[in-house]
Coordinates of C-alpha atoms in Angstrom, one line a residue:
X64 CA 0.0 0.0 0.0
X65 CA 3.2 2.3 0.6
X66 CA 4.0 1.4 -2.8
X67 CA 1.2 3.0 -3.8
X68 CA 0.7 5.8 -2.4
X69 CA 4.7 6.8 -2.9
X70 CA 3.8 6.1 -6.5
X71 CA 0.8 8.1 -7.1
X72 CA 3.2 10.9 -4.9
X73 CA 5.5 10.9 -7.7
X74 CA 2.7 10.9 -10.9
X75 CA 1.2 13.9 -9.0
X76 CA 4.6 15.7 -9.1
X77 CA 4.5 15.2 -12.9
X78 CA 1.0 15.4 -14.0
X79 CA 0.8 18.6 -11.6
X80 CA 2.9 20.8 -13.9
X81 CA 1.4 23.9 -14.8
X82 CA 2.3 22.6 -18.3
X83 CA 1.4 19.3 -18.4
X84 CA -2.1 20.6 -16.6
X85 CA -2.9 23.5 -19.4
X86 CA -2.3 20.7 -22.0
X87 CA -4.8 18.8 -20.0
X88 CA -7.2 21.1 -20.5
X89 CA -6.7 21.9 -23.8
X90 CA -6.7 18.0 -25.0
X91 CA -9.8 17.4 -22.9
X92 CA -11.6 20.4 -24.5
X93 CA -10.7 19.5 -27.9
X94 CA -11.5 15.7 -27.0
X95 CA -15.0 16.4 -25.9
X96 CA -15.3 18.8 -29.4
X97 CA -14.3 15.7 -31.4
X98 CA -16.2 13.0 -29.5
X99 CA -19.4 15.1 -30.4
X100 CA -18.9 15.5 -34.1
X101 CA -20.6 12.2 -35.9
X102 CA -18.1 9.8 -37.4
X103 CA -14.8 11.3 -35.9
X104 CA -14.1 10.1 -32.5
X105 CA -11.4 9.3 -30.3
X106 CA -9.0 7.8 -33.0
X107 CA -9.1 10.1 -35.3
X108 CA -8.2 13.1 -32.3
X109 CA -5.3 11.2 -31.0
X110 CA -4.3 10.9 -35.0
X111 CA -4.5 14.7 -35.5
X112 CA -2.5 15.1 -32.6
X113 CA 0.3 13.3 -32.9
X114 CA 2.5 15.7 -35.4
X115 CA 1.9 18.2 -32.9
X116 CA 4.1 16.7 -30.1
X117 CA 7.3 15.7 -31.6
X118 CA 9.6 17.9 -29.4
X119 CA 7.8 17.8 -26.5
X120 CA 8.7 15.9 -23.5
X121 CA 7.4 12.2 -23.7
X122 CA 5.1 12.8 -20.7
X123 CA 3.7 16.2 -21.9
X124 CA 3.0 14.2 -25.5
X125 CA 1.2 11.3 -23.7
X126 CA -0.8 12.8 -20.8
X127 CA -1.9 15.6 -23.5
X128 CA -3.2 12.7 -26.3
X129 CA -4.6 10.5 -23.1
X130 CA -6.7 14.0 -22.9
X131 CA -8.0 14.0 -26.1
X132 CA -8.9 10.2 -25.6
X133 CA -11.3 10.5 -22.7
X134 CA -12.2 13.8 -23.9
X135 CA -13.8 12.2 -27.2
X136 CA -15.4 9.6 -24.5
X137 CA -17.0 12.2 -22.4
X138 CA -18.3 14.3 -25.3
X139 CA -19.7 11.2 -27.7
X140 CA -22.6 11.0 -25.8
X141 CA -23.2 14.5 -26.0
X142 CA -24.8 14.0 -29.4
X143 CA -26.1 10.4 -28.7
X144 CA -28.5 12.1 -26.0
X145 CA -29.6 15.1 -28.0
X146 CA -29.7 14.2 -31.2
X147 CA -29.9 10.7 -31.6
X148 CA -26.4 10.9 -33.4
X149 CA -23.6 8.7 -31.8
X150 CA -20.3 10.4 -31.7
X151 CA -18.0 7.4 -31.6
X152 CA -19.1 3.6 -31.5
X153 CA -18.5 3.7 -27.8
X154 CA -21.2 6.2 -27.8
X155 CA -24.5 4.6 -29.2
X156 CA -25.7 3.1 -26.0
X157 CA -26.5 6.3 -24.8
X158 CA -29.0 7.1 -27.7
X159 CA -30.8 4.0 -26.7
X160 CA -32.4 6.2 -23.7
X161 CA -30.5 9.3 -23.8
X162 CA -32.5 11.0 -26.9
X163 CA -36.3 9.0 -25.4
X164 CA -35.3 11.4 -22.4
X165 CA -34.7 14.5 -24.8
X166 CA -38.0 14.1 -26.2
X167 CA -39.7 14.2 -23.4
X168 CA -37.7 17.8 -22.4
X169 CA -35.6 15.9 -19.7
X170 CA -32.3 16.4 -21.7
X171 CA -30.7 18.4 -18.5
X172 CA -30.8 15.4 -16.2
X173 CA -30.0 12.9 -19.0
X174 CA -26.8 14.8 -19.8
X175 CA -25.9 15.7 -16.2
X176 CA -26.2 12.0 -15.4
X177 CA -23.7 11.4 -18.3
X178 CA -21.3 13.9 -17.2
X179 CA -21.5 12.2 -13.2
X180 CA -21.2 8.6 -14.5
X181 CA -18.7 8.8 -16.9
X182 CA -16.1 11.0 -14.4
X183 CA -17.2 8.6 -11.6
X184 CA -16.4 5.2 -13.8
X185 CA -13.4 7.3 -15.2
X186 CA -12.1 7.7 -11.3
X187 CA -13.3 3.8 -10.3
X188 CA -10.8 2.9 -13.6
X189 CA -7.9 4.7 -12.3
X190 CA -8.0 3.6 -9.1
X191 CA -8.0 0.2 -10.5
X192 CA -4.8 1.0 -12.7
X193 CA -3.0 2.6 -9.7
X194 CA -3.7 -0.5 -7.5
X195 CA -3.6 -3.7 -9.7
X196 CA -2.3 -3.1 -12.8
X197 CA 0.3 -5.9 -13.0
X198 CA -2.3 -8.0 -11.8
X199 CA -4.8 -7.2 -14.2
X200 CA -2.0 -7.6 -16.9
X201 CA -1.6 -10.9 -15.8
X202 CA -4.8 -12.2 -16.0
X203 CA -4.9 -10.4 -19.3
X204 CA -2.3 -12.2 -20.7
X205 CA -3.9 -15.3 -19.6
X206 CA -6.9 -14.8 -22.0
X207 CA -5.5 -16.9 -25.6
X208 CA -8.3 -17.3 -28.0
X209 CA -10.5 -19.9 -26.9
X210 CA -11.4 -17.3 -23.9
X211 CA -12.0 -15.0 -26.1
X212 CA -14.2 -16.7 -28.4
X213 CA -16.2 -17.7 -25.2
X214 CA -16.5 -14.6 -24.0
X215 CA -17.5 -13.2 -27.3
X216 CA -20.6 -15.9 -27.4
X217 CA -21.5 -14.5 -23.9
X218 CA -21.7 -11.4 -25.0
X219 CA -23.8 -12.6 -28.3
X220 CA -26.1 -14.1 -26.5
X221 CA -26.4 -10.7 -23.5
X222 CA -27.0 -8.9 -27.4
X223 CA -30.4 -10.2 -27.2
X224 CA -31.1 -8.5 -24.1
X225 CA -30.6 -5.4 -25.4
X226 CA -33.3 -4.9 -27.6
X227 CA -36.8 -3.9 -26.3
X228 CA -39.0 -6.2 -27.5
X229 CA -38.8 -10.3 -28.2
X230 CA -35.5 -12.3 -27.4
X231 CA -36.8 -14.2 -30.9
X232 CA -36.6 -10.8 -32.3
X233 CA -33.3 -9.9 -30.9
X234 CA -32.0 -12.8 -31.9
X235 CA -32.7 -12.4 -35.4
X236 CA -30.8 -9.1 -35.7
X237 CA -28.0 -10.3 -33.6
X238 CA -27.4 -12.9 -36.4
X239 CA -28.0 -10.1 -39.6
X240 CA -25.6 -8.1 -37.4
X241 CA -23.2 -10.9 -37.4
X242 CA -23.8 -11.2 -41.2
X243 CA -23.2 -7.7 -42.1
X244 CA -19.7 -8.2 -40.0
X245 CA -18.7 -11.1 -42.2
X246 CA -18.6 -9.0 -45.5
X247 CA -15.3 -8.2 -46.9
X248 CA -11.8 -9.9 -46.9
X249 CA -11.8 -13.5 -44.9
X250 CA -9.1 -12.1 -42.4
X251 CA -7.1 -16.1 -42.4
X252 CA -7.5 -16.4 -46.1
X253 CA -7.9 -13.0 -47.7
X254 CA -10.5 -14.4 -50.3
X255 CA -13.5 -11.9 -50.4
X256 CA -17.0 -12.4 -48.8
X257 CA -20.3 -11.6 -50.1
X258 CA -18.4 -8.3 -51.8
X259 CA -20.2 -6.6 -54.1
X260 CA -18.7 -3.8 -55.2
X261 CA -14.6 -2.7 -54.5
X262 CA -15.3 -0.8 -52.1
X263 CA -16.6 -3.1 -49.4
X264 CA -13.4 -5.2 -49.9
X265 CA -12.6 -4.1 -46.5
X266 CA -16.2 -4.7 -45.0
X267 CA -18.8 -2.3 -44.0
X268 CA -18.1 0.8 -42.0
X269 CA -19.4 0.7 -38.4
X270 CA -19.7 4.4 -38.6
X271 CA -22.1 4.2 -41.7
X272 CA -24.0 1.6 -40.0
X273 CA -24.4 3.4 -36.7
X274 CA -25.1 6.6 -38.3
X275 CA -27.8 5.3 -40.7
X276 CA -29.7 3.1 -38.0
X277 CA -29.7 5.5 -35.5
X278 CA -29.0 9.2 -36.9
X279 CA -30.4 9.2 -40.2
X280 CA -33.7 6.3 -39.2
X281 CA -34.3 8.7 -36.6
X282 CA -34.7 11.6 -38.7
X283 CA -37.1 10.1 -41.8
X284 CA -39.5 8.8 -38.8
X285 CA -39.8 12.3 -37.9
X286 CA -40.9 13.8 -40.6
X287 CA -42.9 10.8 -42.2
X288 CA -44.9 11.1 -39.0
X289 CA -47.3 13.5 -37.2
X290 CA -44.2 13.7 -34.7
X291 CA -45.7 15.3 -30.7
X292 CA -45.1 18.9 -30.2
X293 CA -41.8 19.5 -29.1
X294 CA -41.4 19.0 -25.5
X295 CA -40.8 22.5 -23.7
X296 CA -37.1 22.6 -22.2
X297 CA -36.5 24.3 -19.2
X298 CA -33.0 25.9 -18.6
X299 CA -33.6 26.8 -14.9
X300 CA -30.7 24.5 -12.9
X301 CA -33.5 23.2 -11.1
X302 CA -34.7 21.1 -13.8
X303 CA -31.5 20.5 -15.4
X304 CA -29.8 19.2 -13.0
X305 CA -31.2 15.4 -11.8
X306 CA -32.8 15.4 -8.2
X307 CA -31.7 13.3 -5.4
X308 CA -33.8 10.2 -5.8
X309 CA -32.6 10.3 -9.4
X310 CA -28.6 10.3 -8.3
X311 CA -29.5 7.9 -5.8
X312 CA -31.1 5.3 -8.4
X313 CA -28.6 5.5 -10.8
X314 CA -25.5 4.6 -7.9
X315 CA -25.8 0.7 -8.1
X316 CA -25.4 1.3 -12.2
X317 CA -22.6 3.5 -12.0
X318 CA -20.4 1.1 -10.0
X319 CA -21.3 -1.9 -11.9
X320 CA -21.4 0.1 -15.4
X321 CA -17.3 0.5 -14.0
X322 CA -16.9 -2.9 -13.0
X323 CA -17.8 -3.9 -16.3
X324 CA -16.2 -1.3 -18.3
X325 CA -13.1 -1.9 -16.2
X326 CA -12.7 -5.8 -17.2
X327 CA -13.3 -5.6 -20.6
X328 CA -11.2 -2.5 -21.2
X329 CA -8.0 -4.2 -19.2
X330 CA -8.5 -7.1 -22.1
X331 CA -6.8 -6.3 -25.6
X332 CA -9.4 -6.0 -28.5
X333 CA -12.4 -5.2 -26.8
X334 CA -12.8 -2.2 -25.8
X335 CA -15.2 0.6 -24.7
X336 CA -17.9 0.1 -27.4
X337 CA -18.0 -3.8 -26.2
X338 CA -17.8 -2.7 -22.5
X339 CA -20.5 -0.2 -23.3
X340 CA -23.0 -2.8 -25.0
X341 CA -22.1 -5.5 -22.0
X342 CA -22.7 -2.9 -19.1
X343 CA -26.2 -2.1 -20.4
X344 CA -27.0 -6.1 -21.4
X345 CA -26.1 -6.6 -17.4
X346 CA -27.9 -3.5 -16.5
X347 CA -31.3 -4.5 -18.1
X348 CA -31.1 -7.8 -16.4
X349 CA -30.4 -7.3 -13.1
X350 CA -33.0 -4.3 -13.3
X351 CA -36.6 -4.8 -11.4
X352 CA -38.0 -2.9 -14.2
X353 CA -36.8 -3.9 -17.5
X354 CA -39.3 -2.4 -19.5
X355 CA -38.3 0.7 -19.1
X356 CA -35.0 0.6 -20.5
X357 CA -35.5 2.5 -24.4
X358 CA -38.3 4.8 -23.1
X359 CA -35.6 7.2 -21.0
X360 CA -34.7 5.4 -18.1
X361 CA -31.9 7.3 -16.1
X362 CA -30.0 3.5 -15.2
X363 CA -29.8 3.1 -19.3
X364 CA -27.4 6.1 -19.6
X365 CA -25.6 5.9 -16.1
X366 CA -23.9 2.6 -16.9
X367 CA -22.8 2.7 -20.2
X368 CA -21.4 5.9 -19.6
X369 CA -19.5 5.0 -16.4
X370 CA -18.4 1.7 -18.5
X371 CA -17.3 3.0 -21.4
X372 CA -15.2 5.6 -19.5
X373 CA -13.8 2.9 -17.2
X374 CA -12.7 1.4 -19.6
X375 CA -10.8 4.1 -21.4
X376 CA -8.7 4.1 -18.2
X377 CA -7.7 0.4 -18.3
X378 CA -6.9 -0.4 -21.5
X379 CA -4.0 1.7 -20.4
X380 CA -3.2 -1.5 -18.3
X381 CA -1.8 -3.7 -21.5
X382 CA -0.9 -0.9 -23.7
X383 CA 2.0 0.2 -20.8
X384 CA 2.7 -2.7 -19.0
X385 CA 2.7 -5.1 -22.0
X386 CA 3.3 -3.1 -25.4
X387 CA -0.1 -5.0 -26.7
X388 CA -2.6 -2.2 -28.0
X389 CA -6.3 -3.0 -27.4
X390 CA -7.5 -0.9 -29.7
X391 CA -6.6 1.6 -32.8
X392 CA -6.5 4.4 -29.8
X393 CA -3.9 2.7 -28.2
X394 CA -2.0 1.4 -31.2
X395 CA -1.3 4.9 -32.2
X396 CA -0.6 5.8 -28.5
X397 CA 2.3 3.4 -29.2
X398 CA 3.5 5.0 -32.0
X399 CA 3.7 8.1 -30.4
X400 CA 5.9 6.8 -27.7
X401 CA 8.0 4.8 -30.1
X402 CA 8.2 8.0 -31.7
X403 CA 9.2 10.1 -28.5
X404 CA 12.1 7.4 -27.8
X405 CA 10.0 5.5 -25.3
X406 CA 9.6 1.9 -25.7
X407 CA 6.1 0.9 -23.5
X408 CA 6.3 -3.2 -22.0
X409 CA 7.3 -4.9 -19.0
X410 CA 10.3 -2.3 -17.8
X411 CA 8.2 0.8 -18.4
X412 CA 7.5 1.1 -15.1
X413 CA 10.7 0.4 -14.2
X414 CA 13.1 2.3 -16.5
X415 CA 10.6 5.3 -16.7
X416 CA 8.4 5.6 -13.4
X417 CA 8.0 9.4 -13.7
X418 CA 6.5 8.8 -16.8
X419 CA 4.2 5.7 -16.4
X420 CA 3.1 7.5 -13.1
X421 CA 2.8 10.8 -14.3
X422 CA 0.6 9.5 -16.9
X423 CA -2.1 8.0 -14.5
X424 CA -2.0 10.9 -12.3
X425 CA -3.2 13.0 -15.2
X426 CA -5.9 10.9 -15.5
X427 CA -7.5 12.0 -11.5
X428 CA -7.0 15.3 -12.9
X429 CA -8.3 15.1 -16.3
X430 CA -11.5 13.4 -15.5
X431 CA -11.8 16.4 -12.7
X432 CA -10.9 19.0 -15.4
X433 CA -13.8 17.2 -17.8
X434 CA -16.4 17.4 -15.2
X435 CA -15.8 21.1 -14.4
X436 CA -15.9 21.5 -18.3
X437 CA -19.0 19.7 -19.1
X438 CA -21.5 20.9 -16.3
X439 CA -21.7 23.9 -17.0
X440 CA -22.1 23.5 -20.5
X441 CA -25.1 21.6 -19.7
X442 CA -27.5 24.8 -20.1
X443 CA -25.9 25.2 -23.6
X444 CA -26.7 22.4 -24.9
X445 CA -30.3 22.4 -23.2
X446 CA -30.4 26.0 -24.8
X447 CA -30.0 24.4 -28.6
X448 CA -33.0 22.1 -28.6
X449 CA -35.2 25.3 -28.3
X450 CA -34.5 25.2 -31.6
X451 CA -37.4 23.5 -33.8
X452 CA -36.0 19.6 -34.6
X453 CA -37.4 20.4 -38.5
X454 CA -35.0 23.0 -38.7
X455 CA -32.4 21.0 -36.6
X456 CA -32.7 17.8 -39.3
X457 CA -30.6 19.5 -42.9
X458 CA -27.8 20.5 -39.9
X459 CA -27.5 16.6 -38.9
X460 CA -27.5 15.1 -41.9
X461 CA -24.9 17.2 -43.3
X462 CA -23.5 16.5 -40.3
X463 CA -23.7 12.8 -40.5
X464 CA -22.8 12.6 -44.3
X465 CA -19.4 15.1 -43.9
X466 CA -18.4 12.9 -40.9
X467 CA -19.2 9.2 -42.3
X468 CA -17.0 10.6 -45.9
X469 CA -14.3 11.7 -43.5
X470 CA -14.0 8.3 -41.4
X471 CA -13.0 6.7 -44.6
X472 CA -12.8 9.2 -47.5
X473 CA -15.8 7.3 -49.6
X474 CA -18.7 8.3 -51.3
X475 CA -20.3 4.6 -50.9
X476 CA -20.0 4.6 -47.1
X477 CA -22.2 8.0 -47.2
X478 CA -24.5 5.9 -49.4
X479 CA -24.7 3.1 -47.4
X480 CA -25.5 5.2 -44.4
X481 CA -28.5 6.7 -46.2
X482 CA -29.9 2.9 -46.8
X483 CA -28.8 2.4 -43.7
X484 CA -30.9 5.1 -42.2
X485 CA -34.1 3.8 -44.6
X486 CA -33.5 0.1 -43.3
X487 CA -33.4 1.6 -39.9
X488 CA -36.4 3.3 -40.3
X489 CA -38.2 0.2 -42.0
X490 CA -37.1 -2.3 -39.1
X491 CA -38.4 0.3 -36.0
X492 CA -41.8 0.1 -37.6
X493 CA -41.9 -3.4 -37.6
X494 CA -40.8 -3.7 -34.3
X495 CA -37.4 -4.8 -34.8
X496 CA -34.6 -3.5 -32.7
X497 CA -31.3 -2.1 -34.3
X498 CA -29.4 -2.1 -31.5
X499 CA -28.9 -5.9 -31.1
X500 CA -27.8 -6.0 -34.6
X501 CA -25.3 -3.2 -34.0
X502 CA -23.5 -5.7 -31.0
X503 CA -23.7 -8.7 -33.9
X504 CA -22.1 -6.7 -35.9
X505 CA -19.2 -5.4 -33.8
X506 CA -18.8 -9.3 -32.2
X507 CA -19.4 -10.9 -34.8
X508 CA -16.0 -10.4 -36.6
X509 CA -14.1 -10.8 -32.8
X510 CA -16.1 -14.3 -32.6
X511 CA -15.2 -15.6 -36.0
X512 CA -11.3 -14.9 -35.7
X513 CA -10.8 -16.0 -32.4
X514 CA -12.7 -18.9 -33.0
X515 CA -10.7 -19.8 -36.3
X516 CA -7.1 -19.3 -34.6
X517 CA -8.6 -21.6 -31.5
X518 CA -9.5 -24.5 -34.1
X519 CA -6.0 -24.2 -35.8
X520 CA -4.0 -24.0 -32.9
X521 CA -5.8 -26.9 -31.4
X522 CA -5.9 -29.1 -34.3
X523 CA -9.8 -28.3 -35.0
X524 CA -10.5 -30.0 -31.2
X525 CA -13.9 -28.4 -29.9
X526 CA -12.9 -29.7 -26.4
X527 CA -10.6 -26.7 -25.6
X528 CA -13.3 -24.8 -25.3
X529 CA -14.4 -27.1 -22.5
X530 CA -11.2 -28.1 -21.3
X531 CA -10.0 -24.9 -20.9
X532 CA -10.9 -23.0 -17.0
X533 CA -11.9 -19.9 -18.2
X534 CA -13.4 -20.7 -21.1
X535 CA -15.3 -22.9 -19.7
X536 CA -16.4 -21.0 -17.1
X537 CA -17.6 -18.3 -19.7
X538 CA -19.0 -21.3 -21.4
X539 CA -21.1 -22.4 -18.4
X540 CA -21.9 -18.9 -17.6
X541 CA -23.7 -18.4 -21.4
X542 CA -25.3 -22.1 -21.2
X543 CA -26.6 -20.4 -17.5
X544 CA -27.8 -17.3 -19.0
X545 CA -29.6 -19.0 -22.4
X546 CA -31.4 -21.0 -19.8
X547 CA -32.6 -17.9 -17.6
X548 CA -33.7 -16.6 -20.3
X549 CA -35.6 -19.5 -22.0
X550 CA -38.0 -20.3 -18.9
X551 CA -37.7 -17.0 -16.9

């Protein structure tokens, strides 16, 4: 425990620069900027940011693009909640009862509850990194690929939890999601997949599928129907801000949003939009009232933002302590430490404690510095929906077609968002739910690889999966939870 504290002592000395804290601040301002535009996201911030710190000091470089990363996180759901338009993938929970809430002129609470959970499962993530991050690593590094596929299925089968109505239902978008994921290059033998044109060699865009189920669907229901009058938003702080019972309903989500968030952030290639997605499968379950998560139920946006912020902070834990990115974030953290002179592993810790430390002290201040930021921009944003939606809708799809072109440069992938957005449209009136098919498509890829490299390494033996502990512990637990659901 001496350790520790002696530790965090000598991060603080870093991160507490006046420098390093003014770079905090500016990356975590421009971060929440680019987590609110559609199709942009954390990536694509770090990206930009890179050039700009060759020459400065290694720490300075890093704590200033770990900024921009949580940044991006705190300010995706930003558009999620008011305009139905997912800033990043990590983001598209919160539109499942964010934007219900925003309708019914409660954005204030809805976004204030972001802002709380996501700095609170931002803190409950660091304090996980400071205490056990060599532990975490290890049981990280224990995960080959038959864990992973297992824990993939799991989270395939949570997917049909997600959605609002049937499990039969759910479970039939889960598996078009999975489909969808399938198209382009076989990643073991590069022959192509149900590729129609050249430019889906490389598969479908995530972004142009988000985007057209939830932005764009959202927008052609609105004005193919006689929508409600636009619900009156109040900008007094007593009705923006959420009242006590509402902070006190949402504590038992926040901590296990950040449990959540936490594990599956600490494990390379999953991620926040994973962790986001699980938190709210585990949310609606455990829930005494399931049915109102999708209609603007405060729970629905407190965990996935606490997860998805949770686990920002520890996929720090493999990217430092083991060189092994989790994600394209991270990768390019790498290669902006290769390119400072710093080589991240095992004897990071070691060879450059003021840095390593320094670096997860910024991250208590940073998510303090985000919270101060984004409260009191709370009444702004409450201010713009006083603006008519009809006149809102040309803005957002400009929006959503400039930032889908500039995820990938292509004309098709703004297409596809627009058939996206009419399929969208087509499958709410029928009662289908998009957002299982969403989590398909994001595991469905994860499953199929894993899966693959488990039957080659293991000469195409299905008992590994059995054999295996953890694996078949995540096994039992989906046989367990296929069961609950069948006869509960």
């Amino acid at each position: 425990m001496q350790e520790i504290f002696s530790n965090l002592a000598l991060g603080m000395q870093t991160a507490m620069t006046w420098t390093n804290i003014l770079w905090v601040v500016i990356g975590g301002s421009l971060g929440t900027i680019i987590g609110m535009l559609p199709g942009l996201g954390p990536a694509t911030g770090v990206a930009v940011l890179i050039p700009i710190t060759f020459g400065m000091n290694p720490a300075t470089a890093l704590i200033t693009m770990c900024a921009v990363y949580y940044g991006a996180m705190f300010g995706g759901s930003r558009a999620s909640i008011m305009i139905n338009v997912p800033g990043d993938a990590s983001a598209i929970v919160s539109c499942f009862d964010g934007y219900p809430m925003t309708k019914q002129g409660r954005a204030g609470p809805a976004l204030a509850i972001s802002a709380i959970a996501s700095f609170i499962g931002g803190m409950i993530g660091v304090v996980l990194v400071i205490a056990a991050a060599i532990p975490m690593a290890r049981i990280a590094l224990r995960f080959g690929a038959p864990e992973y596929a297992m824990l993939v299925v799991l989270g395939l089968m949570a997917a049909t939890l997600v959605g609002t109505g049937s499990q039969l239902r759910s479970l039939a978008m889960v598996l078009v999601g999975v489909a969808l994921g399938l198209i382009g290059a076989d990643t073991t033998t590069g022959f192509y997949r149900f590729v129609a044109m050249p430019e889906l060699a490389d598969g479908v865009s995530l972004v142009s599928l988000a985007m057209g189920l939830f932005g764009v669907s959202e927008i052609i229901r609105s004005v193919n129907s006689d929508a409600p009058p636009q619900a009156k938003v109040s900008v007094s702080m007593r009705d923006i801000l959420p009242t006590r019972a509402e902070l006190r309903s949402v504590i038992g989500p926040i901590l296990r949003g950040a449990g959540v968030g936490s594990f599956f952030g600490a494990l390379p290639g999953t991620g926040a939009a994973i962790a986001s997605f699980m938190s709210y499968a585990v949310e609606k379950r455990v829930s005494r009232t399931p049915g109102k998560f999708g209609t603007g139920h405060l729970p629905g946006i407190a965990a996935p933002e606490s997860s998805n912020n949770a686990a920002a902070q520890t996929s720090f834990i493999p990217t430092l302590t083991l060189g092994v990115p989790g994600d394209a974030v991270m990768a390019l953290m790498i290669g902006a430490l290769v390119l400072n002179g710093v080589i991240p592993g095992p004897r990071l810790m070691v060879d450059q404690p003021t840095l390593f430390w320094g670096v997860i002290a910024s991250f208590v201040v940073g998510n303090l510095v985000l919270l101060l930021i984004n409260i009191p921009l709370i009444r702004l944003w409450v201010l713009l929906l006083r603006i008519p939606y009809r006149k809102l809708y040309p803005v957002i799809t400009i929006m959503i077609c400039v930032g889908v072109y500039s995820h990938r440069s292509s004309v098709v992938d703004v297409a596809l968002t627009l058939a996206f957005g009419v399929i969208g449209y087509l499958l709410k009136n029928y009662r289908f739910e998009p957002a299982p098919l969403l989590l398909g498509f994001v595991l469905g890829p994860l499953f199929e690889e894993n899966f693959r490299r488990a039957m080659l390494l293991n000469g195409g033996d299905f008992t590994v999966f059995a054999t295996r502990p953890i694996s078949a512990t995540l096994l039992a637990c989906t046989v367990l939870l296929l069961a609950y659901s069948l006869f509960s």
